[in-house]
mmCIF file of C-alpha atoms and ligand atoms in Angstrom:
data_model
loop_
_atom_site.group_PDB
_atom_site.id
_atom_site.type_symbol
_atom_site.label_atom_id
_atom_site.label_comp_id
_atom_site.label_asym_id
_atom_site.label_seq_id
_atom_site.Cartn_x
_atom_site.Cartn_y
_atom_site.Cartn_z
ATOM 1 C CA UNK A 1 -4.212 6.932 21.363
ATOM 2 C CA UNK A 2 -4.315 7.185 17.882
ATOM 3 C CA UNK A 3 -2.016 5.678 15.580
ATOM 4 C CA UNK A 4 -1.579 6.380 11.876
ATOM 5 C CA UNK A 5 0.124 3.343 10.458
ATOM 6 C CA UNK A 6 1.663 3.835 6.837
ATOM 7 C CA UNK A 7 2.408 0.285 5.027
ATOM 8 C CA UNK A 8 4.492 -0.354 2.011
ATOM 9 C CA UNK A 9 5.481 -3.352 0.177
ATOM 10 C CA UNK A 10 7.965 -4.752 2.790
ATOM 11 C CA UNK A 11 4.943 -5.799 4.791
ATOM 12 C CA UNK A 12 3.930 -8.296 2.295
ATOM 13 C CA UNK A 13 7.711 -9.222 1.326
ATOM 14 C CA UNK A 14 7.554 -12.142 3.497
ATOM 15 C CA UNK A 15 4.038 -13.244 2.283
ATOM 16 C CA UNK A 16 5.863 -14.140 -1.127
ATOM 17 C CA UNK A 17 4.575 -10.626 -2.598
ATOM 18 C CA UNK A 18 7.781 -8.858 -4.398
ATOM 19 C CA UNK A 19 8.614 -5.322 -3.590
ATOM 20 C CA UNK A 20 9.672 -2.814 -6.162
ATOM 21 C CA UNK A 21 12.797 -1.251 -5.569
ATOM 22 C CA UNK A 22 14.873 -3.951 -3.595
ATOM 23 C CA UNK A 23 17.245 -6.041 -5.366
ATOM 24 C CA UNK A 24 15.059 -8.288 -7.904
ATOM 25 C CA UNK A 25 12.341 -6.008 -7.108
ATOM 26 C CA UNK A 26 9.655 -5.445 -9.634
ATOM 27 C CA UNK A 27 11.068 -2.389 -11.021
ATOM 28 C CA UNK A 28 14.570 -3.909 -11.818
ATOM 29 C CA UNK A 29 12.501 -6.449 -14.329
ATOM 30 C CA UNK A 30 9.872 -4.376 -15.647
ATOM 31 C CA UNK A 31 9.972 -0.555 -16.632
ATOM 32 C CA UNK A 32 7.366 1.175 -14.787
ATOM 33 C CA UNK A 33 6.685 3.650 -17.753
ATOM 34 C CA UNK A 34 5.409 0.476 -19.536
ATOM 35 C CA UNK A 35 3.382 -1.258 -17.100
ATOM 36 C CA UNK A 36 2.286 1.533 -14.387
ATOM 37 C CA UNK A 37 1.341 4.712 -16.346
ATOM 38 C CA UNK A 38 -1.888 5.668 -18.238
ATOM 39 C CA UNK A 39 0.472 6.132 -21.276
ATOM 40 C CA UNK A 40 1.863 2.752 -21.060
ATOM 41 C CA UNK A 41 -1.602 1.298 -20.919
ATOM 42 C CA UNK A 42 -2.937 3.530 -23.916
ATOM 43 C CA UNK A 43 0.324 2.071 -25.725
ATOM 44 C CA UNK A 44 0.076 -1.547 -25.012
ATOM 45 C CA UNK A 45 -2.983 -2.518 -22.990
ATOM 46 C CA UNK A 46 -2.288 -6.164 -23.532
ATOM 47 C CA UNK A 47 1.139 -5.799 -21.775
ATOM 48 C CA UNK A 48 -0.526 -4.180 -18.689
ATOM 49 C CA UNK A 49 -3.403 -6.672 -18.356
ATOM 50 C CA UNK A 50 -1.000 -9.534 -18.583
ATOM 51 C CA UNK A 51 1.252 -7.683 -15.763
ATOM 52 C CA UNK A 52 -1.621 -7.518 -13.587
ATOM 53 C CA UNK A 53 -2.872 -10.741 -14.362
ATOM 54 C CA UNK A 54 0.179 -12.301 -12.859
ATOM 55 C CA UNK A 55 0.306 -10.154 -9.896
ATOM 56 C CA UNK A 56 -3.498 -11.217 -9.369
ATOM 57 C CA UNK A 57 -2.331 -14.701 -9.725
ATOM 58 C CA UNK A 58 0.468 -14.306 -7.085
ATOM 59 C CA UNK A 59 -1.939 -12.652 -5.009
ATOM 60 C CA UNK A 60 -4.388 -15.802 -4.909
ATOM 61 C CA UNK A 61 -1.604 -17.968 -3.637
ATOM 62 C CA UNK A 62 -0.189 -15.689 -0.533
ATOM 63 C CA UNK A 63 -1.187 -15.475 2.638
ATOM 64 C CA UNK A 64 -0.964 -12.480 5.655
ATOM 65 C CA UNK A 65 1.960 -13.133 7.594
ATOM 66 C CA UNK A 66 2.822 -12.399 11.258
ATOM 67 C CA UNK A 67 2.951 -8.431 10.626
ATOM 68 C CA UNK A 68 -0.341 -8.235 9.044
ATOM 69 C CA UNK A 69 -1.863 -10.216 11.923
ATOM 70 C CA UNK A 70 -0.115 -8.129 14.414
ATOM 71 C CA UNK A 71 -1.614 -5.054 12.994
ATOM 72 C CA UNK A 72 -5.126 -6.339 12.771
ATOM 73 C CA UNK A 73 -4.804 -7.185 16.793
ATOM 74 C CA UNK A 74 -3.290 -3.534 17.166
ATOM 75 C CA UNK A 75 -6.663 -2.520 15.893
ATOM 76 C CA UNK A 76 -8.919 -4.500 17.715
ATOM 77 C CA UNK A 77 -6.918 -3.954 21.142
ATOM 78 C CA UNK A 78 -6.674 -0.354 20.418
ATOM 79 C CA UNK A 79 -10.403 0.386 19.488
ATOM 80 C CA UNK A 80 -11.271 -1.823 22.486
ATOM 81 C CA UNK A 81 -9.523 0.705 24.780
ATOM 82 C CA UNK A 82 -11.239 3.603 22.958
ATOM 83 C CA UNK A 83 -8.071 4.430 20.999
ATOM 84 C CA UNK A 84 -7.829 4.358 17.095
ATOM 85 C CA UNK A 85 -5.620 2.673 14.368
ATOM 86 C CA UNK A 86 -5.492 4.517 11.301
ATOM 87 C CA UNK A 87 -4.116 2.165 8.759
ATOM 88 C CA UNK A 88 -3.252 3.628 5.200
ATOM 89 C CA UNK A 89 -1.293 1.188 2.708
ATOM 90 C CA UNK A 90 0.374 1.802 -0.529
ATOM 91 C CA UNK A 91 -0.192 -1.765 -1.090
ATOM 92 C CA UNK A 92 -2.790 -3.036 -3.460
ATOM 93 C CA UNK A 93 -3.020 -6.350 -2.123
ATOM 94 C CA UNK A 94 -5.892 -7.342 0.499
ATOM 95 C CA UNK A 95 -3.456 -9.005 3.265
ATOM 96 C CA UNK A 96 -4.258 -6.796 5.703
ATOM 97 C CA UNK A 97 -7.924 -7.444 5.277
ATOM 98 C CA UNK A 98 -7.430 -11.261 4.945
ATOM 99 C CA UNK A 99 -5.359 -10.730 8.499
ATOM 100 C CA UNK A 100 -8.604 -9.382 10.146
ATOM 101 C CA UNK A 101 -7.860 -5.376 9.611
ATOM 102 C CA UNK A 102 -11.189 -3.855 9.606
ATOM 103 C CA UNK A 103 -10.483 -0.574 8.172
ATOM 104 C CA UNK A 104 -7.827 -0.198 5.803
ATOM 105 C CA UNK A 105 -7.348 3.029 3.284
ATOM 106 C CA UNK A 106 -5.737 1.751 -0.139
ATOM 107 C CA UNK A 107 -4.206 4.979 -1.206
ATOM 108 C CA UNK A 108 -2.939 3.092 -4.332
ATOM 109 C CA UNK A 109 -6.177 1.321 -5.356
ATOM 110 C CA UNK A 110 -6.823 -2.481 -5.015
ATOM 111 C CA UNK A 111 -5.548 -5.244 -7.078
ATOM 112 C CA UNK A 112 -8.678 -7.207 -6.713
ATOM 113 C CA UNK A 113 -11.062 -4.335 -8.189
ATOM 114 C CA UNK A 114 -11.220 -3.483 -11.924
ATOM 115 C CA UNK A 115 -12.005 -0.135 -13.148
ATOM 116 C CA UNK A 116 -13.722 0.904 -16.659
ATOM 117 C CA UNK A 117 -11.180 3.265 -18.343
ATOM 118 C CA UNK A 118 -14.103 4.739 -20.220
ATOM 119 C CA UNK A 119 -16.878 5.666 -17.268
ATOM 120 C CA UNK A 120 -14.512 5.358 -14.043
ATOM 121 C CA UNK A 121 -16.839 2.726 -12.519
ATOM 122 C CA UNK A 122 -15.011 0.065 -10.381
ATOM 123 C CA UNK A 123 -16.220 -3.618 -9.273
ATOM 124 C CA UNK A 124 -14.589 -6.598 -7.160
ATOM 125 C CA UNK A 125 -12.863 -8.727 -9.482
ATOM 126 C CA UNK A 126 -10.335 -11.411 -8.923
ATOM 127 C CA UNK A 127 -10.580 -12.898 -12.444
ATOM 128 C CA UNK A 128 -8.388 -12.275 -15.503
ATOM 129 C CA UNK A 129 -8.294 -8.669 -16.797
ATOM 130 C CA UNK A 130 -9.490 -8.917 -20.557
ATOM 131 C CA UNK A 131 -9.971 -6.456 -23.259
ATOM 132 C CA UNK A 132 -13.317 -8.163 -24.198
ATOM 133 C CA UNK A 133 -14.774 -7.706 -20.603
ATOM 134 C CA UNK A 134 -17.724 -5.448 -20.977
ATOM 135 C CA UNK A 135 -18.075 -2.790 -18.104
ATOM 136 C CA UNK A 136 -21.314 -3.398 -15.984
ATOM 137 C CA UNK A 137 -22.053 -0.005 -15.682
ATOM 138 C CA UNK A 138 -21.498 1.786 -19.266
ATOM 139 C CA UNK A 139 -21.404 -1.796 -21.474
ATOM 140 C CA UNK A 140 -18.220 -0.867 -23.048
ATOM 141 C CA UNK A 141 -15.279 -3.145 -23.738
ATOM 142 C CA UNK A 142 -11.681 -2.801 -24.347
ATOM 143 C CA UNK A 143 -11.681 -0.492 -21.156
ATOM 144 C CA UNK A 144 -10.893 -2.887 -18.073
ATOM 145 C CA UNK A 145 -7.850 -1.889 -16.247
ATOM 146 C CA UNK A 146 -6.716 -2.503 -12.674
ATOM 147 C CA UNK A 147 -8.083 -0.266 -9.816
ATOM 148 C CA UNK A 148 -4.564 0.674 -9.341
ATOM 149 C CA UNK A 149 -3.104 4.271 -9.073
ATOM 150 C CA UNK A 150 -0.310 4.661 -11.656
ATOM 151 C CA UNK A 151 2.362 7.400 -11.977
ATOM 152 C CA UNK A 152 1.169 10.244 -13.008
ATOM 153 C CA UNK A 153 -2.429 9.792 -11.547
ATOM 154 C CA UNK A 154 -3.615 11.274 -7.950
ATOM 155 C CA UNK A 155 -3.546 8.664 -4.952
ATOM 156 C CA UNK A 156 -7.119 8.195 -3.360
ATOM 157 C CA UNK A 157 -8.603 9.367 -0.076
ATOM 158 C CA UNK A 158 -5.813 12.192 0.391
ATOM 159 C CA UNK A 159 -8.265 14.422 2.048
ATOM 160 C CA UNK A 160 -9.286 11.978 4.481
ATOM 161 C CA UNK A 161 -5.771 10.607 4.899
ATOM 162 C CA UNK A 162 -4.111 14.122 5.648
ATOM 163 C CA UNK A 163 -7.014 14.638 8.267
ATOM 164 C CA UNK A 164 -6.036 11.294 9.886
ATOM 165 C CA UNK A 165 -2.502 12.372 9.840
ATOM 166 C CA UNK A 166 -3.192 15.754 11.759
ATOM 167 C CA UNK A 167 -5.445 13.879 14.185
ATOM 168 C CA UNK A 168 -2.568 11.288 15.382
ATOM 169 C CA UNK A 169 -0.694 10.804 18.415
ATOM 170 C CA UNK A 170 1.940 8.574 16.686
ATOM 171 C CA UNK A 171 3.083 8.034 12.856
ATOM 172 C CA UNK A 172 4.667 4.870 12.076
ATOM 173 C CA UNK A 173 6.059 3.506 8.612
ATOM 174 C CA UNK A 174 6.222 0.074 8.047
ATOM 175 C CA UNK A 175 8.109 -1.569 4.865
ATOM 176 C CA UNK A 176 8.265 1.293 2.690
ATOM 177 C CA UNK A 177 11.412 2.904 0.941
ATOM 178 C CA UNK A 178 10.285 6.393 1.623
ATOM 179 C CA UNK A 179 10.924 7.466 -2.138
ATOM 180 C CA UNK A 180 7.296 7.668 -3.756
ATOM 181 C CA UNK A 181 5.257 10.760 -2.704
ATOM 182 C CA UNK A 182 2.910 11.739 -1.323
ATOM 183 C CA UNK A 183 3.276 8.792 0.839
ATOM 184 C CA UNK A 184 6.864 9.438 1.535
ATOM 185 C CA UNK A 185 6.300 13.055 2.739
ATOM 186 C CA UNK A 186 3.942 12.114 5.473
ATOM 187 C CA UNK A 187 6.625 11.545 8.204
ATOM 188 C CA UNK A 188 8.042 15.126 7.509
ATOM 189 C CA UNK A 189 4.371 16.566 7.885
ATOM 190 C CA UNK A 190 3.932 14.241 11.101
ATOM 191 C CA UNK A 191 7.009 16.032 12.812
ATOM 192 C CA UNK A 192 5.984 19.591 11.538
ATOM 193 C CA UNK A 193 3.155 19.149 13.335
ATOM 194 C CA UNK A 194 5.021 17.587 16.715
ATOM 195 C CA UNK A 195 3.814 14.130 15.916
ATOM 196 C CA UNK A 196 6.294 11.346 17.056
ATOM 197 C CA UNK A 197 7.489 9.228 14.199
ATOM 198 C CA UNK A 198 8.694 5.493 14.292
ATOM 199 C CA UNK A 199 10.143 3.707 11.155
ATOM 200 C CA UNK A 200 10.054 -0.209 10.714
ATOM 201 C CA UNK A 201 12.044 -1.232 8.128
ATOM 202 C CA UNK A 202 14.664 -4.140 7.046
ATOM 203 C CA UNK A 203 16.937 -1.315 6.593
ATOM 204 C CA UNK A 204 16.866 2.478 6.932
ATOM 205 C CA UNK A 205 14.732 4.227 4.284
ATOM 206 C CA UNK A 206 15.551 7.244 2.127
ATOM 207 C CA UNK A 207 14.272 9.520 4.882
ATOM 208 C CA UNK A 208 15.306 7.443 7.940
ATOM 209 C CA UNK A 209 16.833 10.394 9.413
ATOM 210 C CA UNK A 210 13.236 12.084 9.838
ATOM 211 C CA UNK A 211 12.200 9.628 12.515
ATOM 212 C CA UNK A 212 12.817 9.877 15.837
ATOM 213 C CA UNK A 213 12.368 6.059 16.748
ATOM 214 C CA UNK A 214 13.643 3.130 14.228
ATOM 215 C CA UNK A 215 13.553 -0.775 14.289
ATOM 216 C CA UNK A 216 15.078 -2.556 11.705
ATOM 217 C CA UNK A 217 14.653 -6.289 11.001
ATOM 218 C CA UNK A 218 12.303 -8.352 9.237
ATOM 219 C CA UNK A 219 8.532 -7.110 9.473
ATOM 220 C CA UNK A 220 7.169 -10.488 10.471
ATOM 221 C CA UNK A 221 9.801 -10.399 13.635
ATOM 222 C CA UNK A 222 9.726 -6.462 14.292
ATOM 223 C CA UNK A 223 6.107 -5.461 14.228
ATOM 224 C CA UNK A 224 4.436 -8.148 16.738
ATOM 225 C CA UNK A 225 7.260 -7.306 18.880
ATOM 226 C CA UNK A 226 6.736 -3.609 18.454
ATOM 227 C CA UNK A 227 2.709 -4.192 18.891
ATOM 228 C CA UNK A 228 3.271 -6.227 21.964
ATOM 229 C CA UNK A 229 5.287 -3.256 23.271
ATOM 230 C CA UNK A 230 2.552 -0.829 22.702
ATOM 231 C CA UNK A 231 -0.290 -2.762 24.091
ATOM 232 C CA UNK A 232 1.819 -3.211 27.307
HETATM 233 P P1 OAD B 301 9.820 -0.554 -2.234
HETATM 234 O O1 OAD B 301 9.716 -1.636 -2.778
HETATM 235 O O2 OAD B 301 10.081 0.784 -2.898
HETATM 236 O O3 OAD B 301 10.163 -0.614 -0.997
HETATM 237 C C1 OAD B 301 10.075 -1.704 0.000
HETATM 238 C C2 OAD B 301 10.707 -1.675 1.112
HETATM 239 O O4 OAD B 301 10.405 -2.531 1.993
HETATM 240 C C3 OAD B 301 12.165 -1.273 1.332
HETATM 241 O O5 OAD B 301 12.287 -0.093 2.062
HETATM 242 C C4 OAD B 301 12.647 -2.308 1.961
HETATM 243 O O6 OAD B 301 14.065 -2.050 2.873
HETATM 244 C C5 OAD B 301 11.579 -2.832 2.969
HETATM 245 N N1 OAD B 301 11.546 -4.275 3.091
HETATM 246 C C6 OAD B 301 11.648 -5.149 2.099
HETATM 247 N N2 OAD B 301 11.576 -6.541 2.737
HETATM 248 C C7 OAD B 301 11.232 -6.177 4.090
HETATM 249 C C8 OAD B 301 10.940 -6.968 5.286
HETATM 250 N N3 OAD B 301 10.788 -8.372 5.070
HETATM 251 N N4 OAD B 301 10.472 -6.663 6.304
HETATM 252 C C9 OAD B 301 10.617 -5.067 6.576
HETATM 253 N N5 OAD B 301 10.630 -4.341 5.368
HETATM 254 C C10 OAD B 301 11.133 -4.835 4.381
HETATM 255 O O7 OAD B 301 8.137 -0.621 -2.029
HETATM 256 P P2 OAD B 301 7.183 0.800 -1.460
HETATM 257 O O8 OAD B 301 7.736 1.850 -0.918
HETATM 258 O O9 OAD B 301 6.083 0.037 -1.031
HETATM 259 O O10 OAD B 301 3.530 2.293 -6.285
HETATM 260 O O11 OAD B 301 6.952 1.441 -3.103
HETATM 261 C C11 OAD B 301 5.681 2.655 -2.746
HETATM 262 C C12 OAD B 301 5.144 2.314 -4.246
HETATM 263 O O12 OAD B 301 6.070 2.424 -5.348
HETATM 264 C C13 OAD B 301 3.901 1.184 -4.296
HETATM 265 O O13 OAD B 301 2.922 1.386 -3.809
HETATM 266 C C14 OAD B 301 3.878 1.234 -6.099
HETATM 267 C C15 OAD B 301 5.505 1.500 -6.247
HETATM 268 O O14 OAD B 301 6.056 1.766 -7.519
HETATM 269 C C16 OAD B 301 2.845 1.978 -7.556
HETATM 270 O O15 OAD B 301 2.666 1.067 -8.112
HETATM 271 C C17 OAD B 301 1.863 3.539 -8.025
#
């Protein structure tokens, strides 16, 4: 069996990383136009670097929860049985990897990677984003930005993701509001190809009606129970 799992901020909520659109979510406290667009970075790079430095600090103190661990177990056991788990996340945290998932596709980039805004070189970096940092590839400063896909930029690995989705037997969406495209459209694409679709969330998402199986509750409880059933 080939399972395509899409995760969003809800899978990391119980690890203490804030979601975006829930009550008290990140976008209720910050204007995304200021901190999550190329134009915002051009206007005020210091504000954008401070925002992502705070997120890097939060991530350093976070740990994977039972949902991340269950998905790592599903990957290991499906692979051992000749199946496949394709784990695509909108999250920029590395909690899936820290839980033991071996292959994670970060369609919105990674917080612990810095990108040079001049030459687009990327490098692993959990330190502080600073204007003075010289790019290891081109040597220029003033260009350090997080390797995170901002609004108005194209998500990463889209050809590979579309290919994996078309080959799946089951599409599962976990902890995402279903309001940010292209990820929000995956369920409609899956259903159009005759692929069964399952939603796991605290509450029905914006496109809950498209799914044919739904489980509601905290990811740390619902995901391990669902994995247990899948492996039986
Ligand atoms: P949102 O904040 O929009 O949605 C979080 C979803 O998680 C909601 O549907 C909640 O109901 C659900 N949720 C919250 N706590 C949960 C829990 N404990 N267990 C299960 N579900 C829970 O986050 P995303 O949909 O991931 O992009 O947001 C998508 C993108 O929008 C993000 O990747 C980010 C953001 O702007 C960029 O920054 C480019």
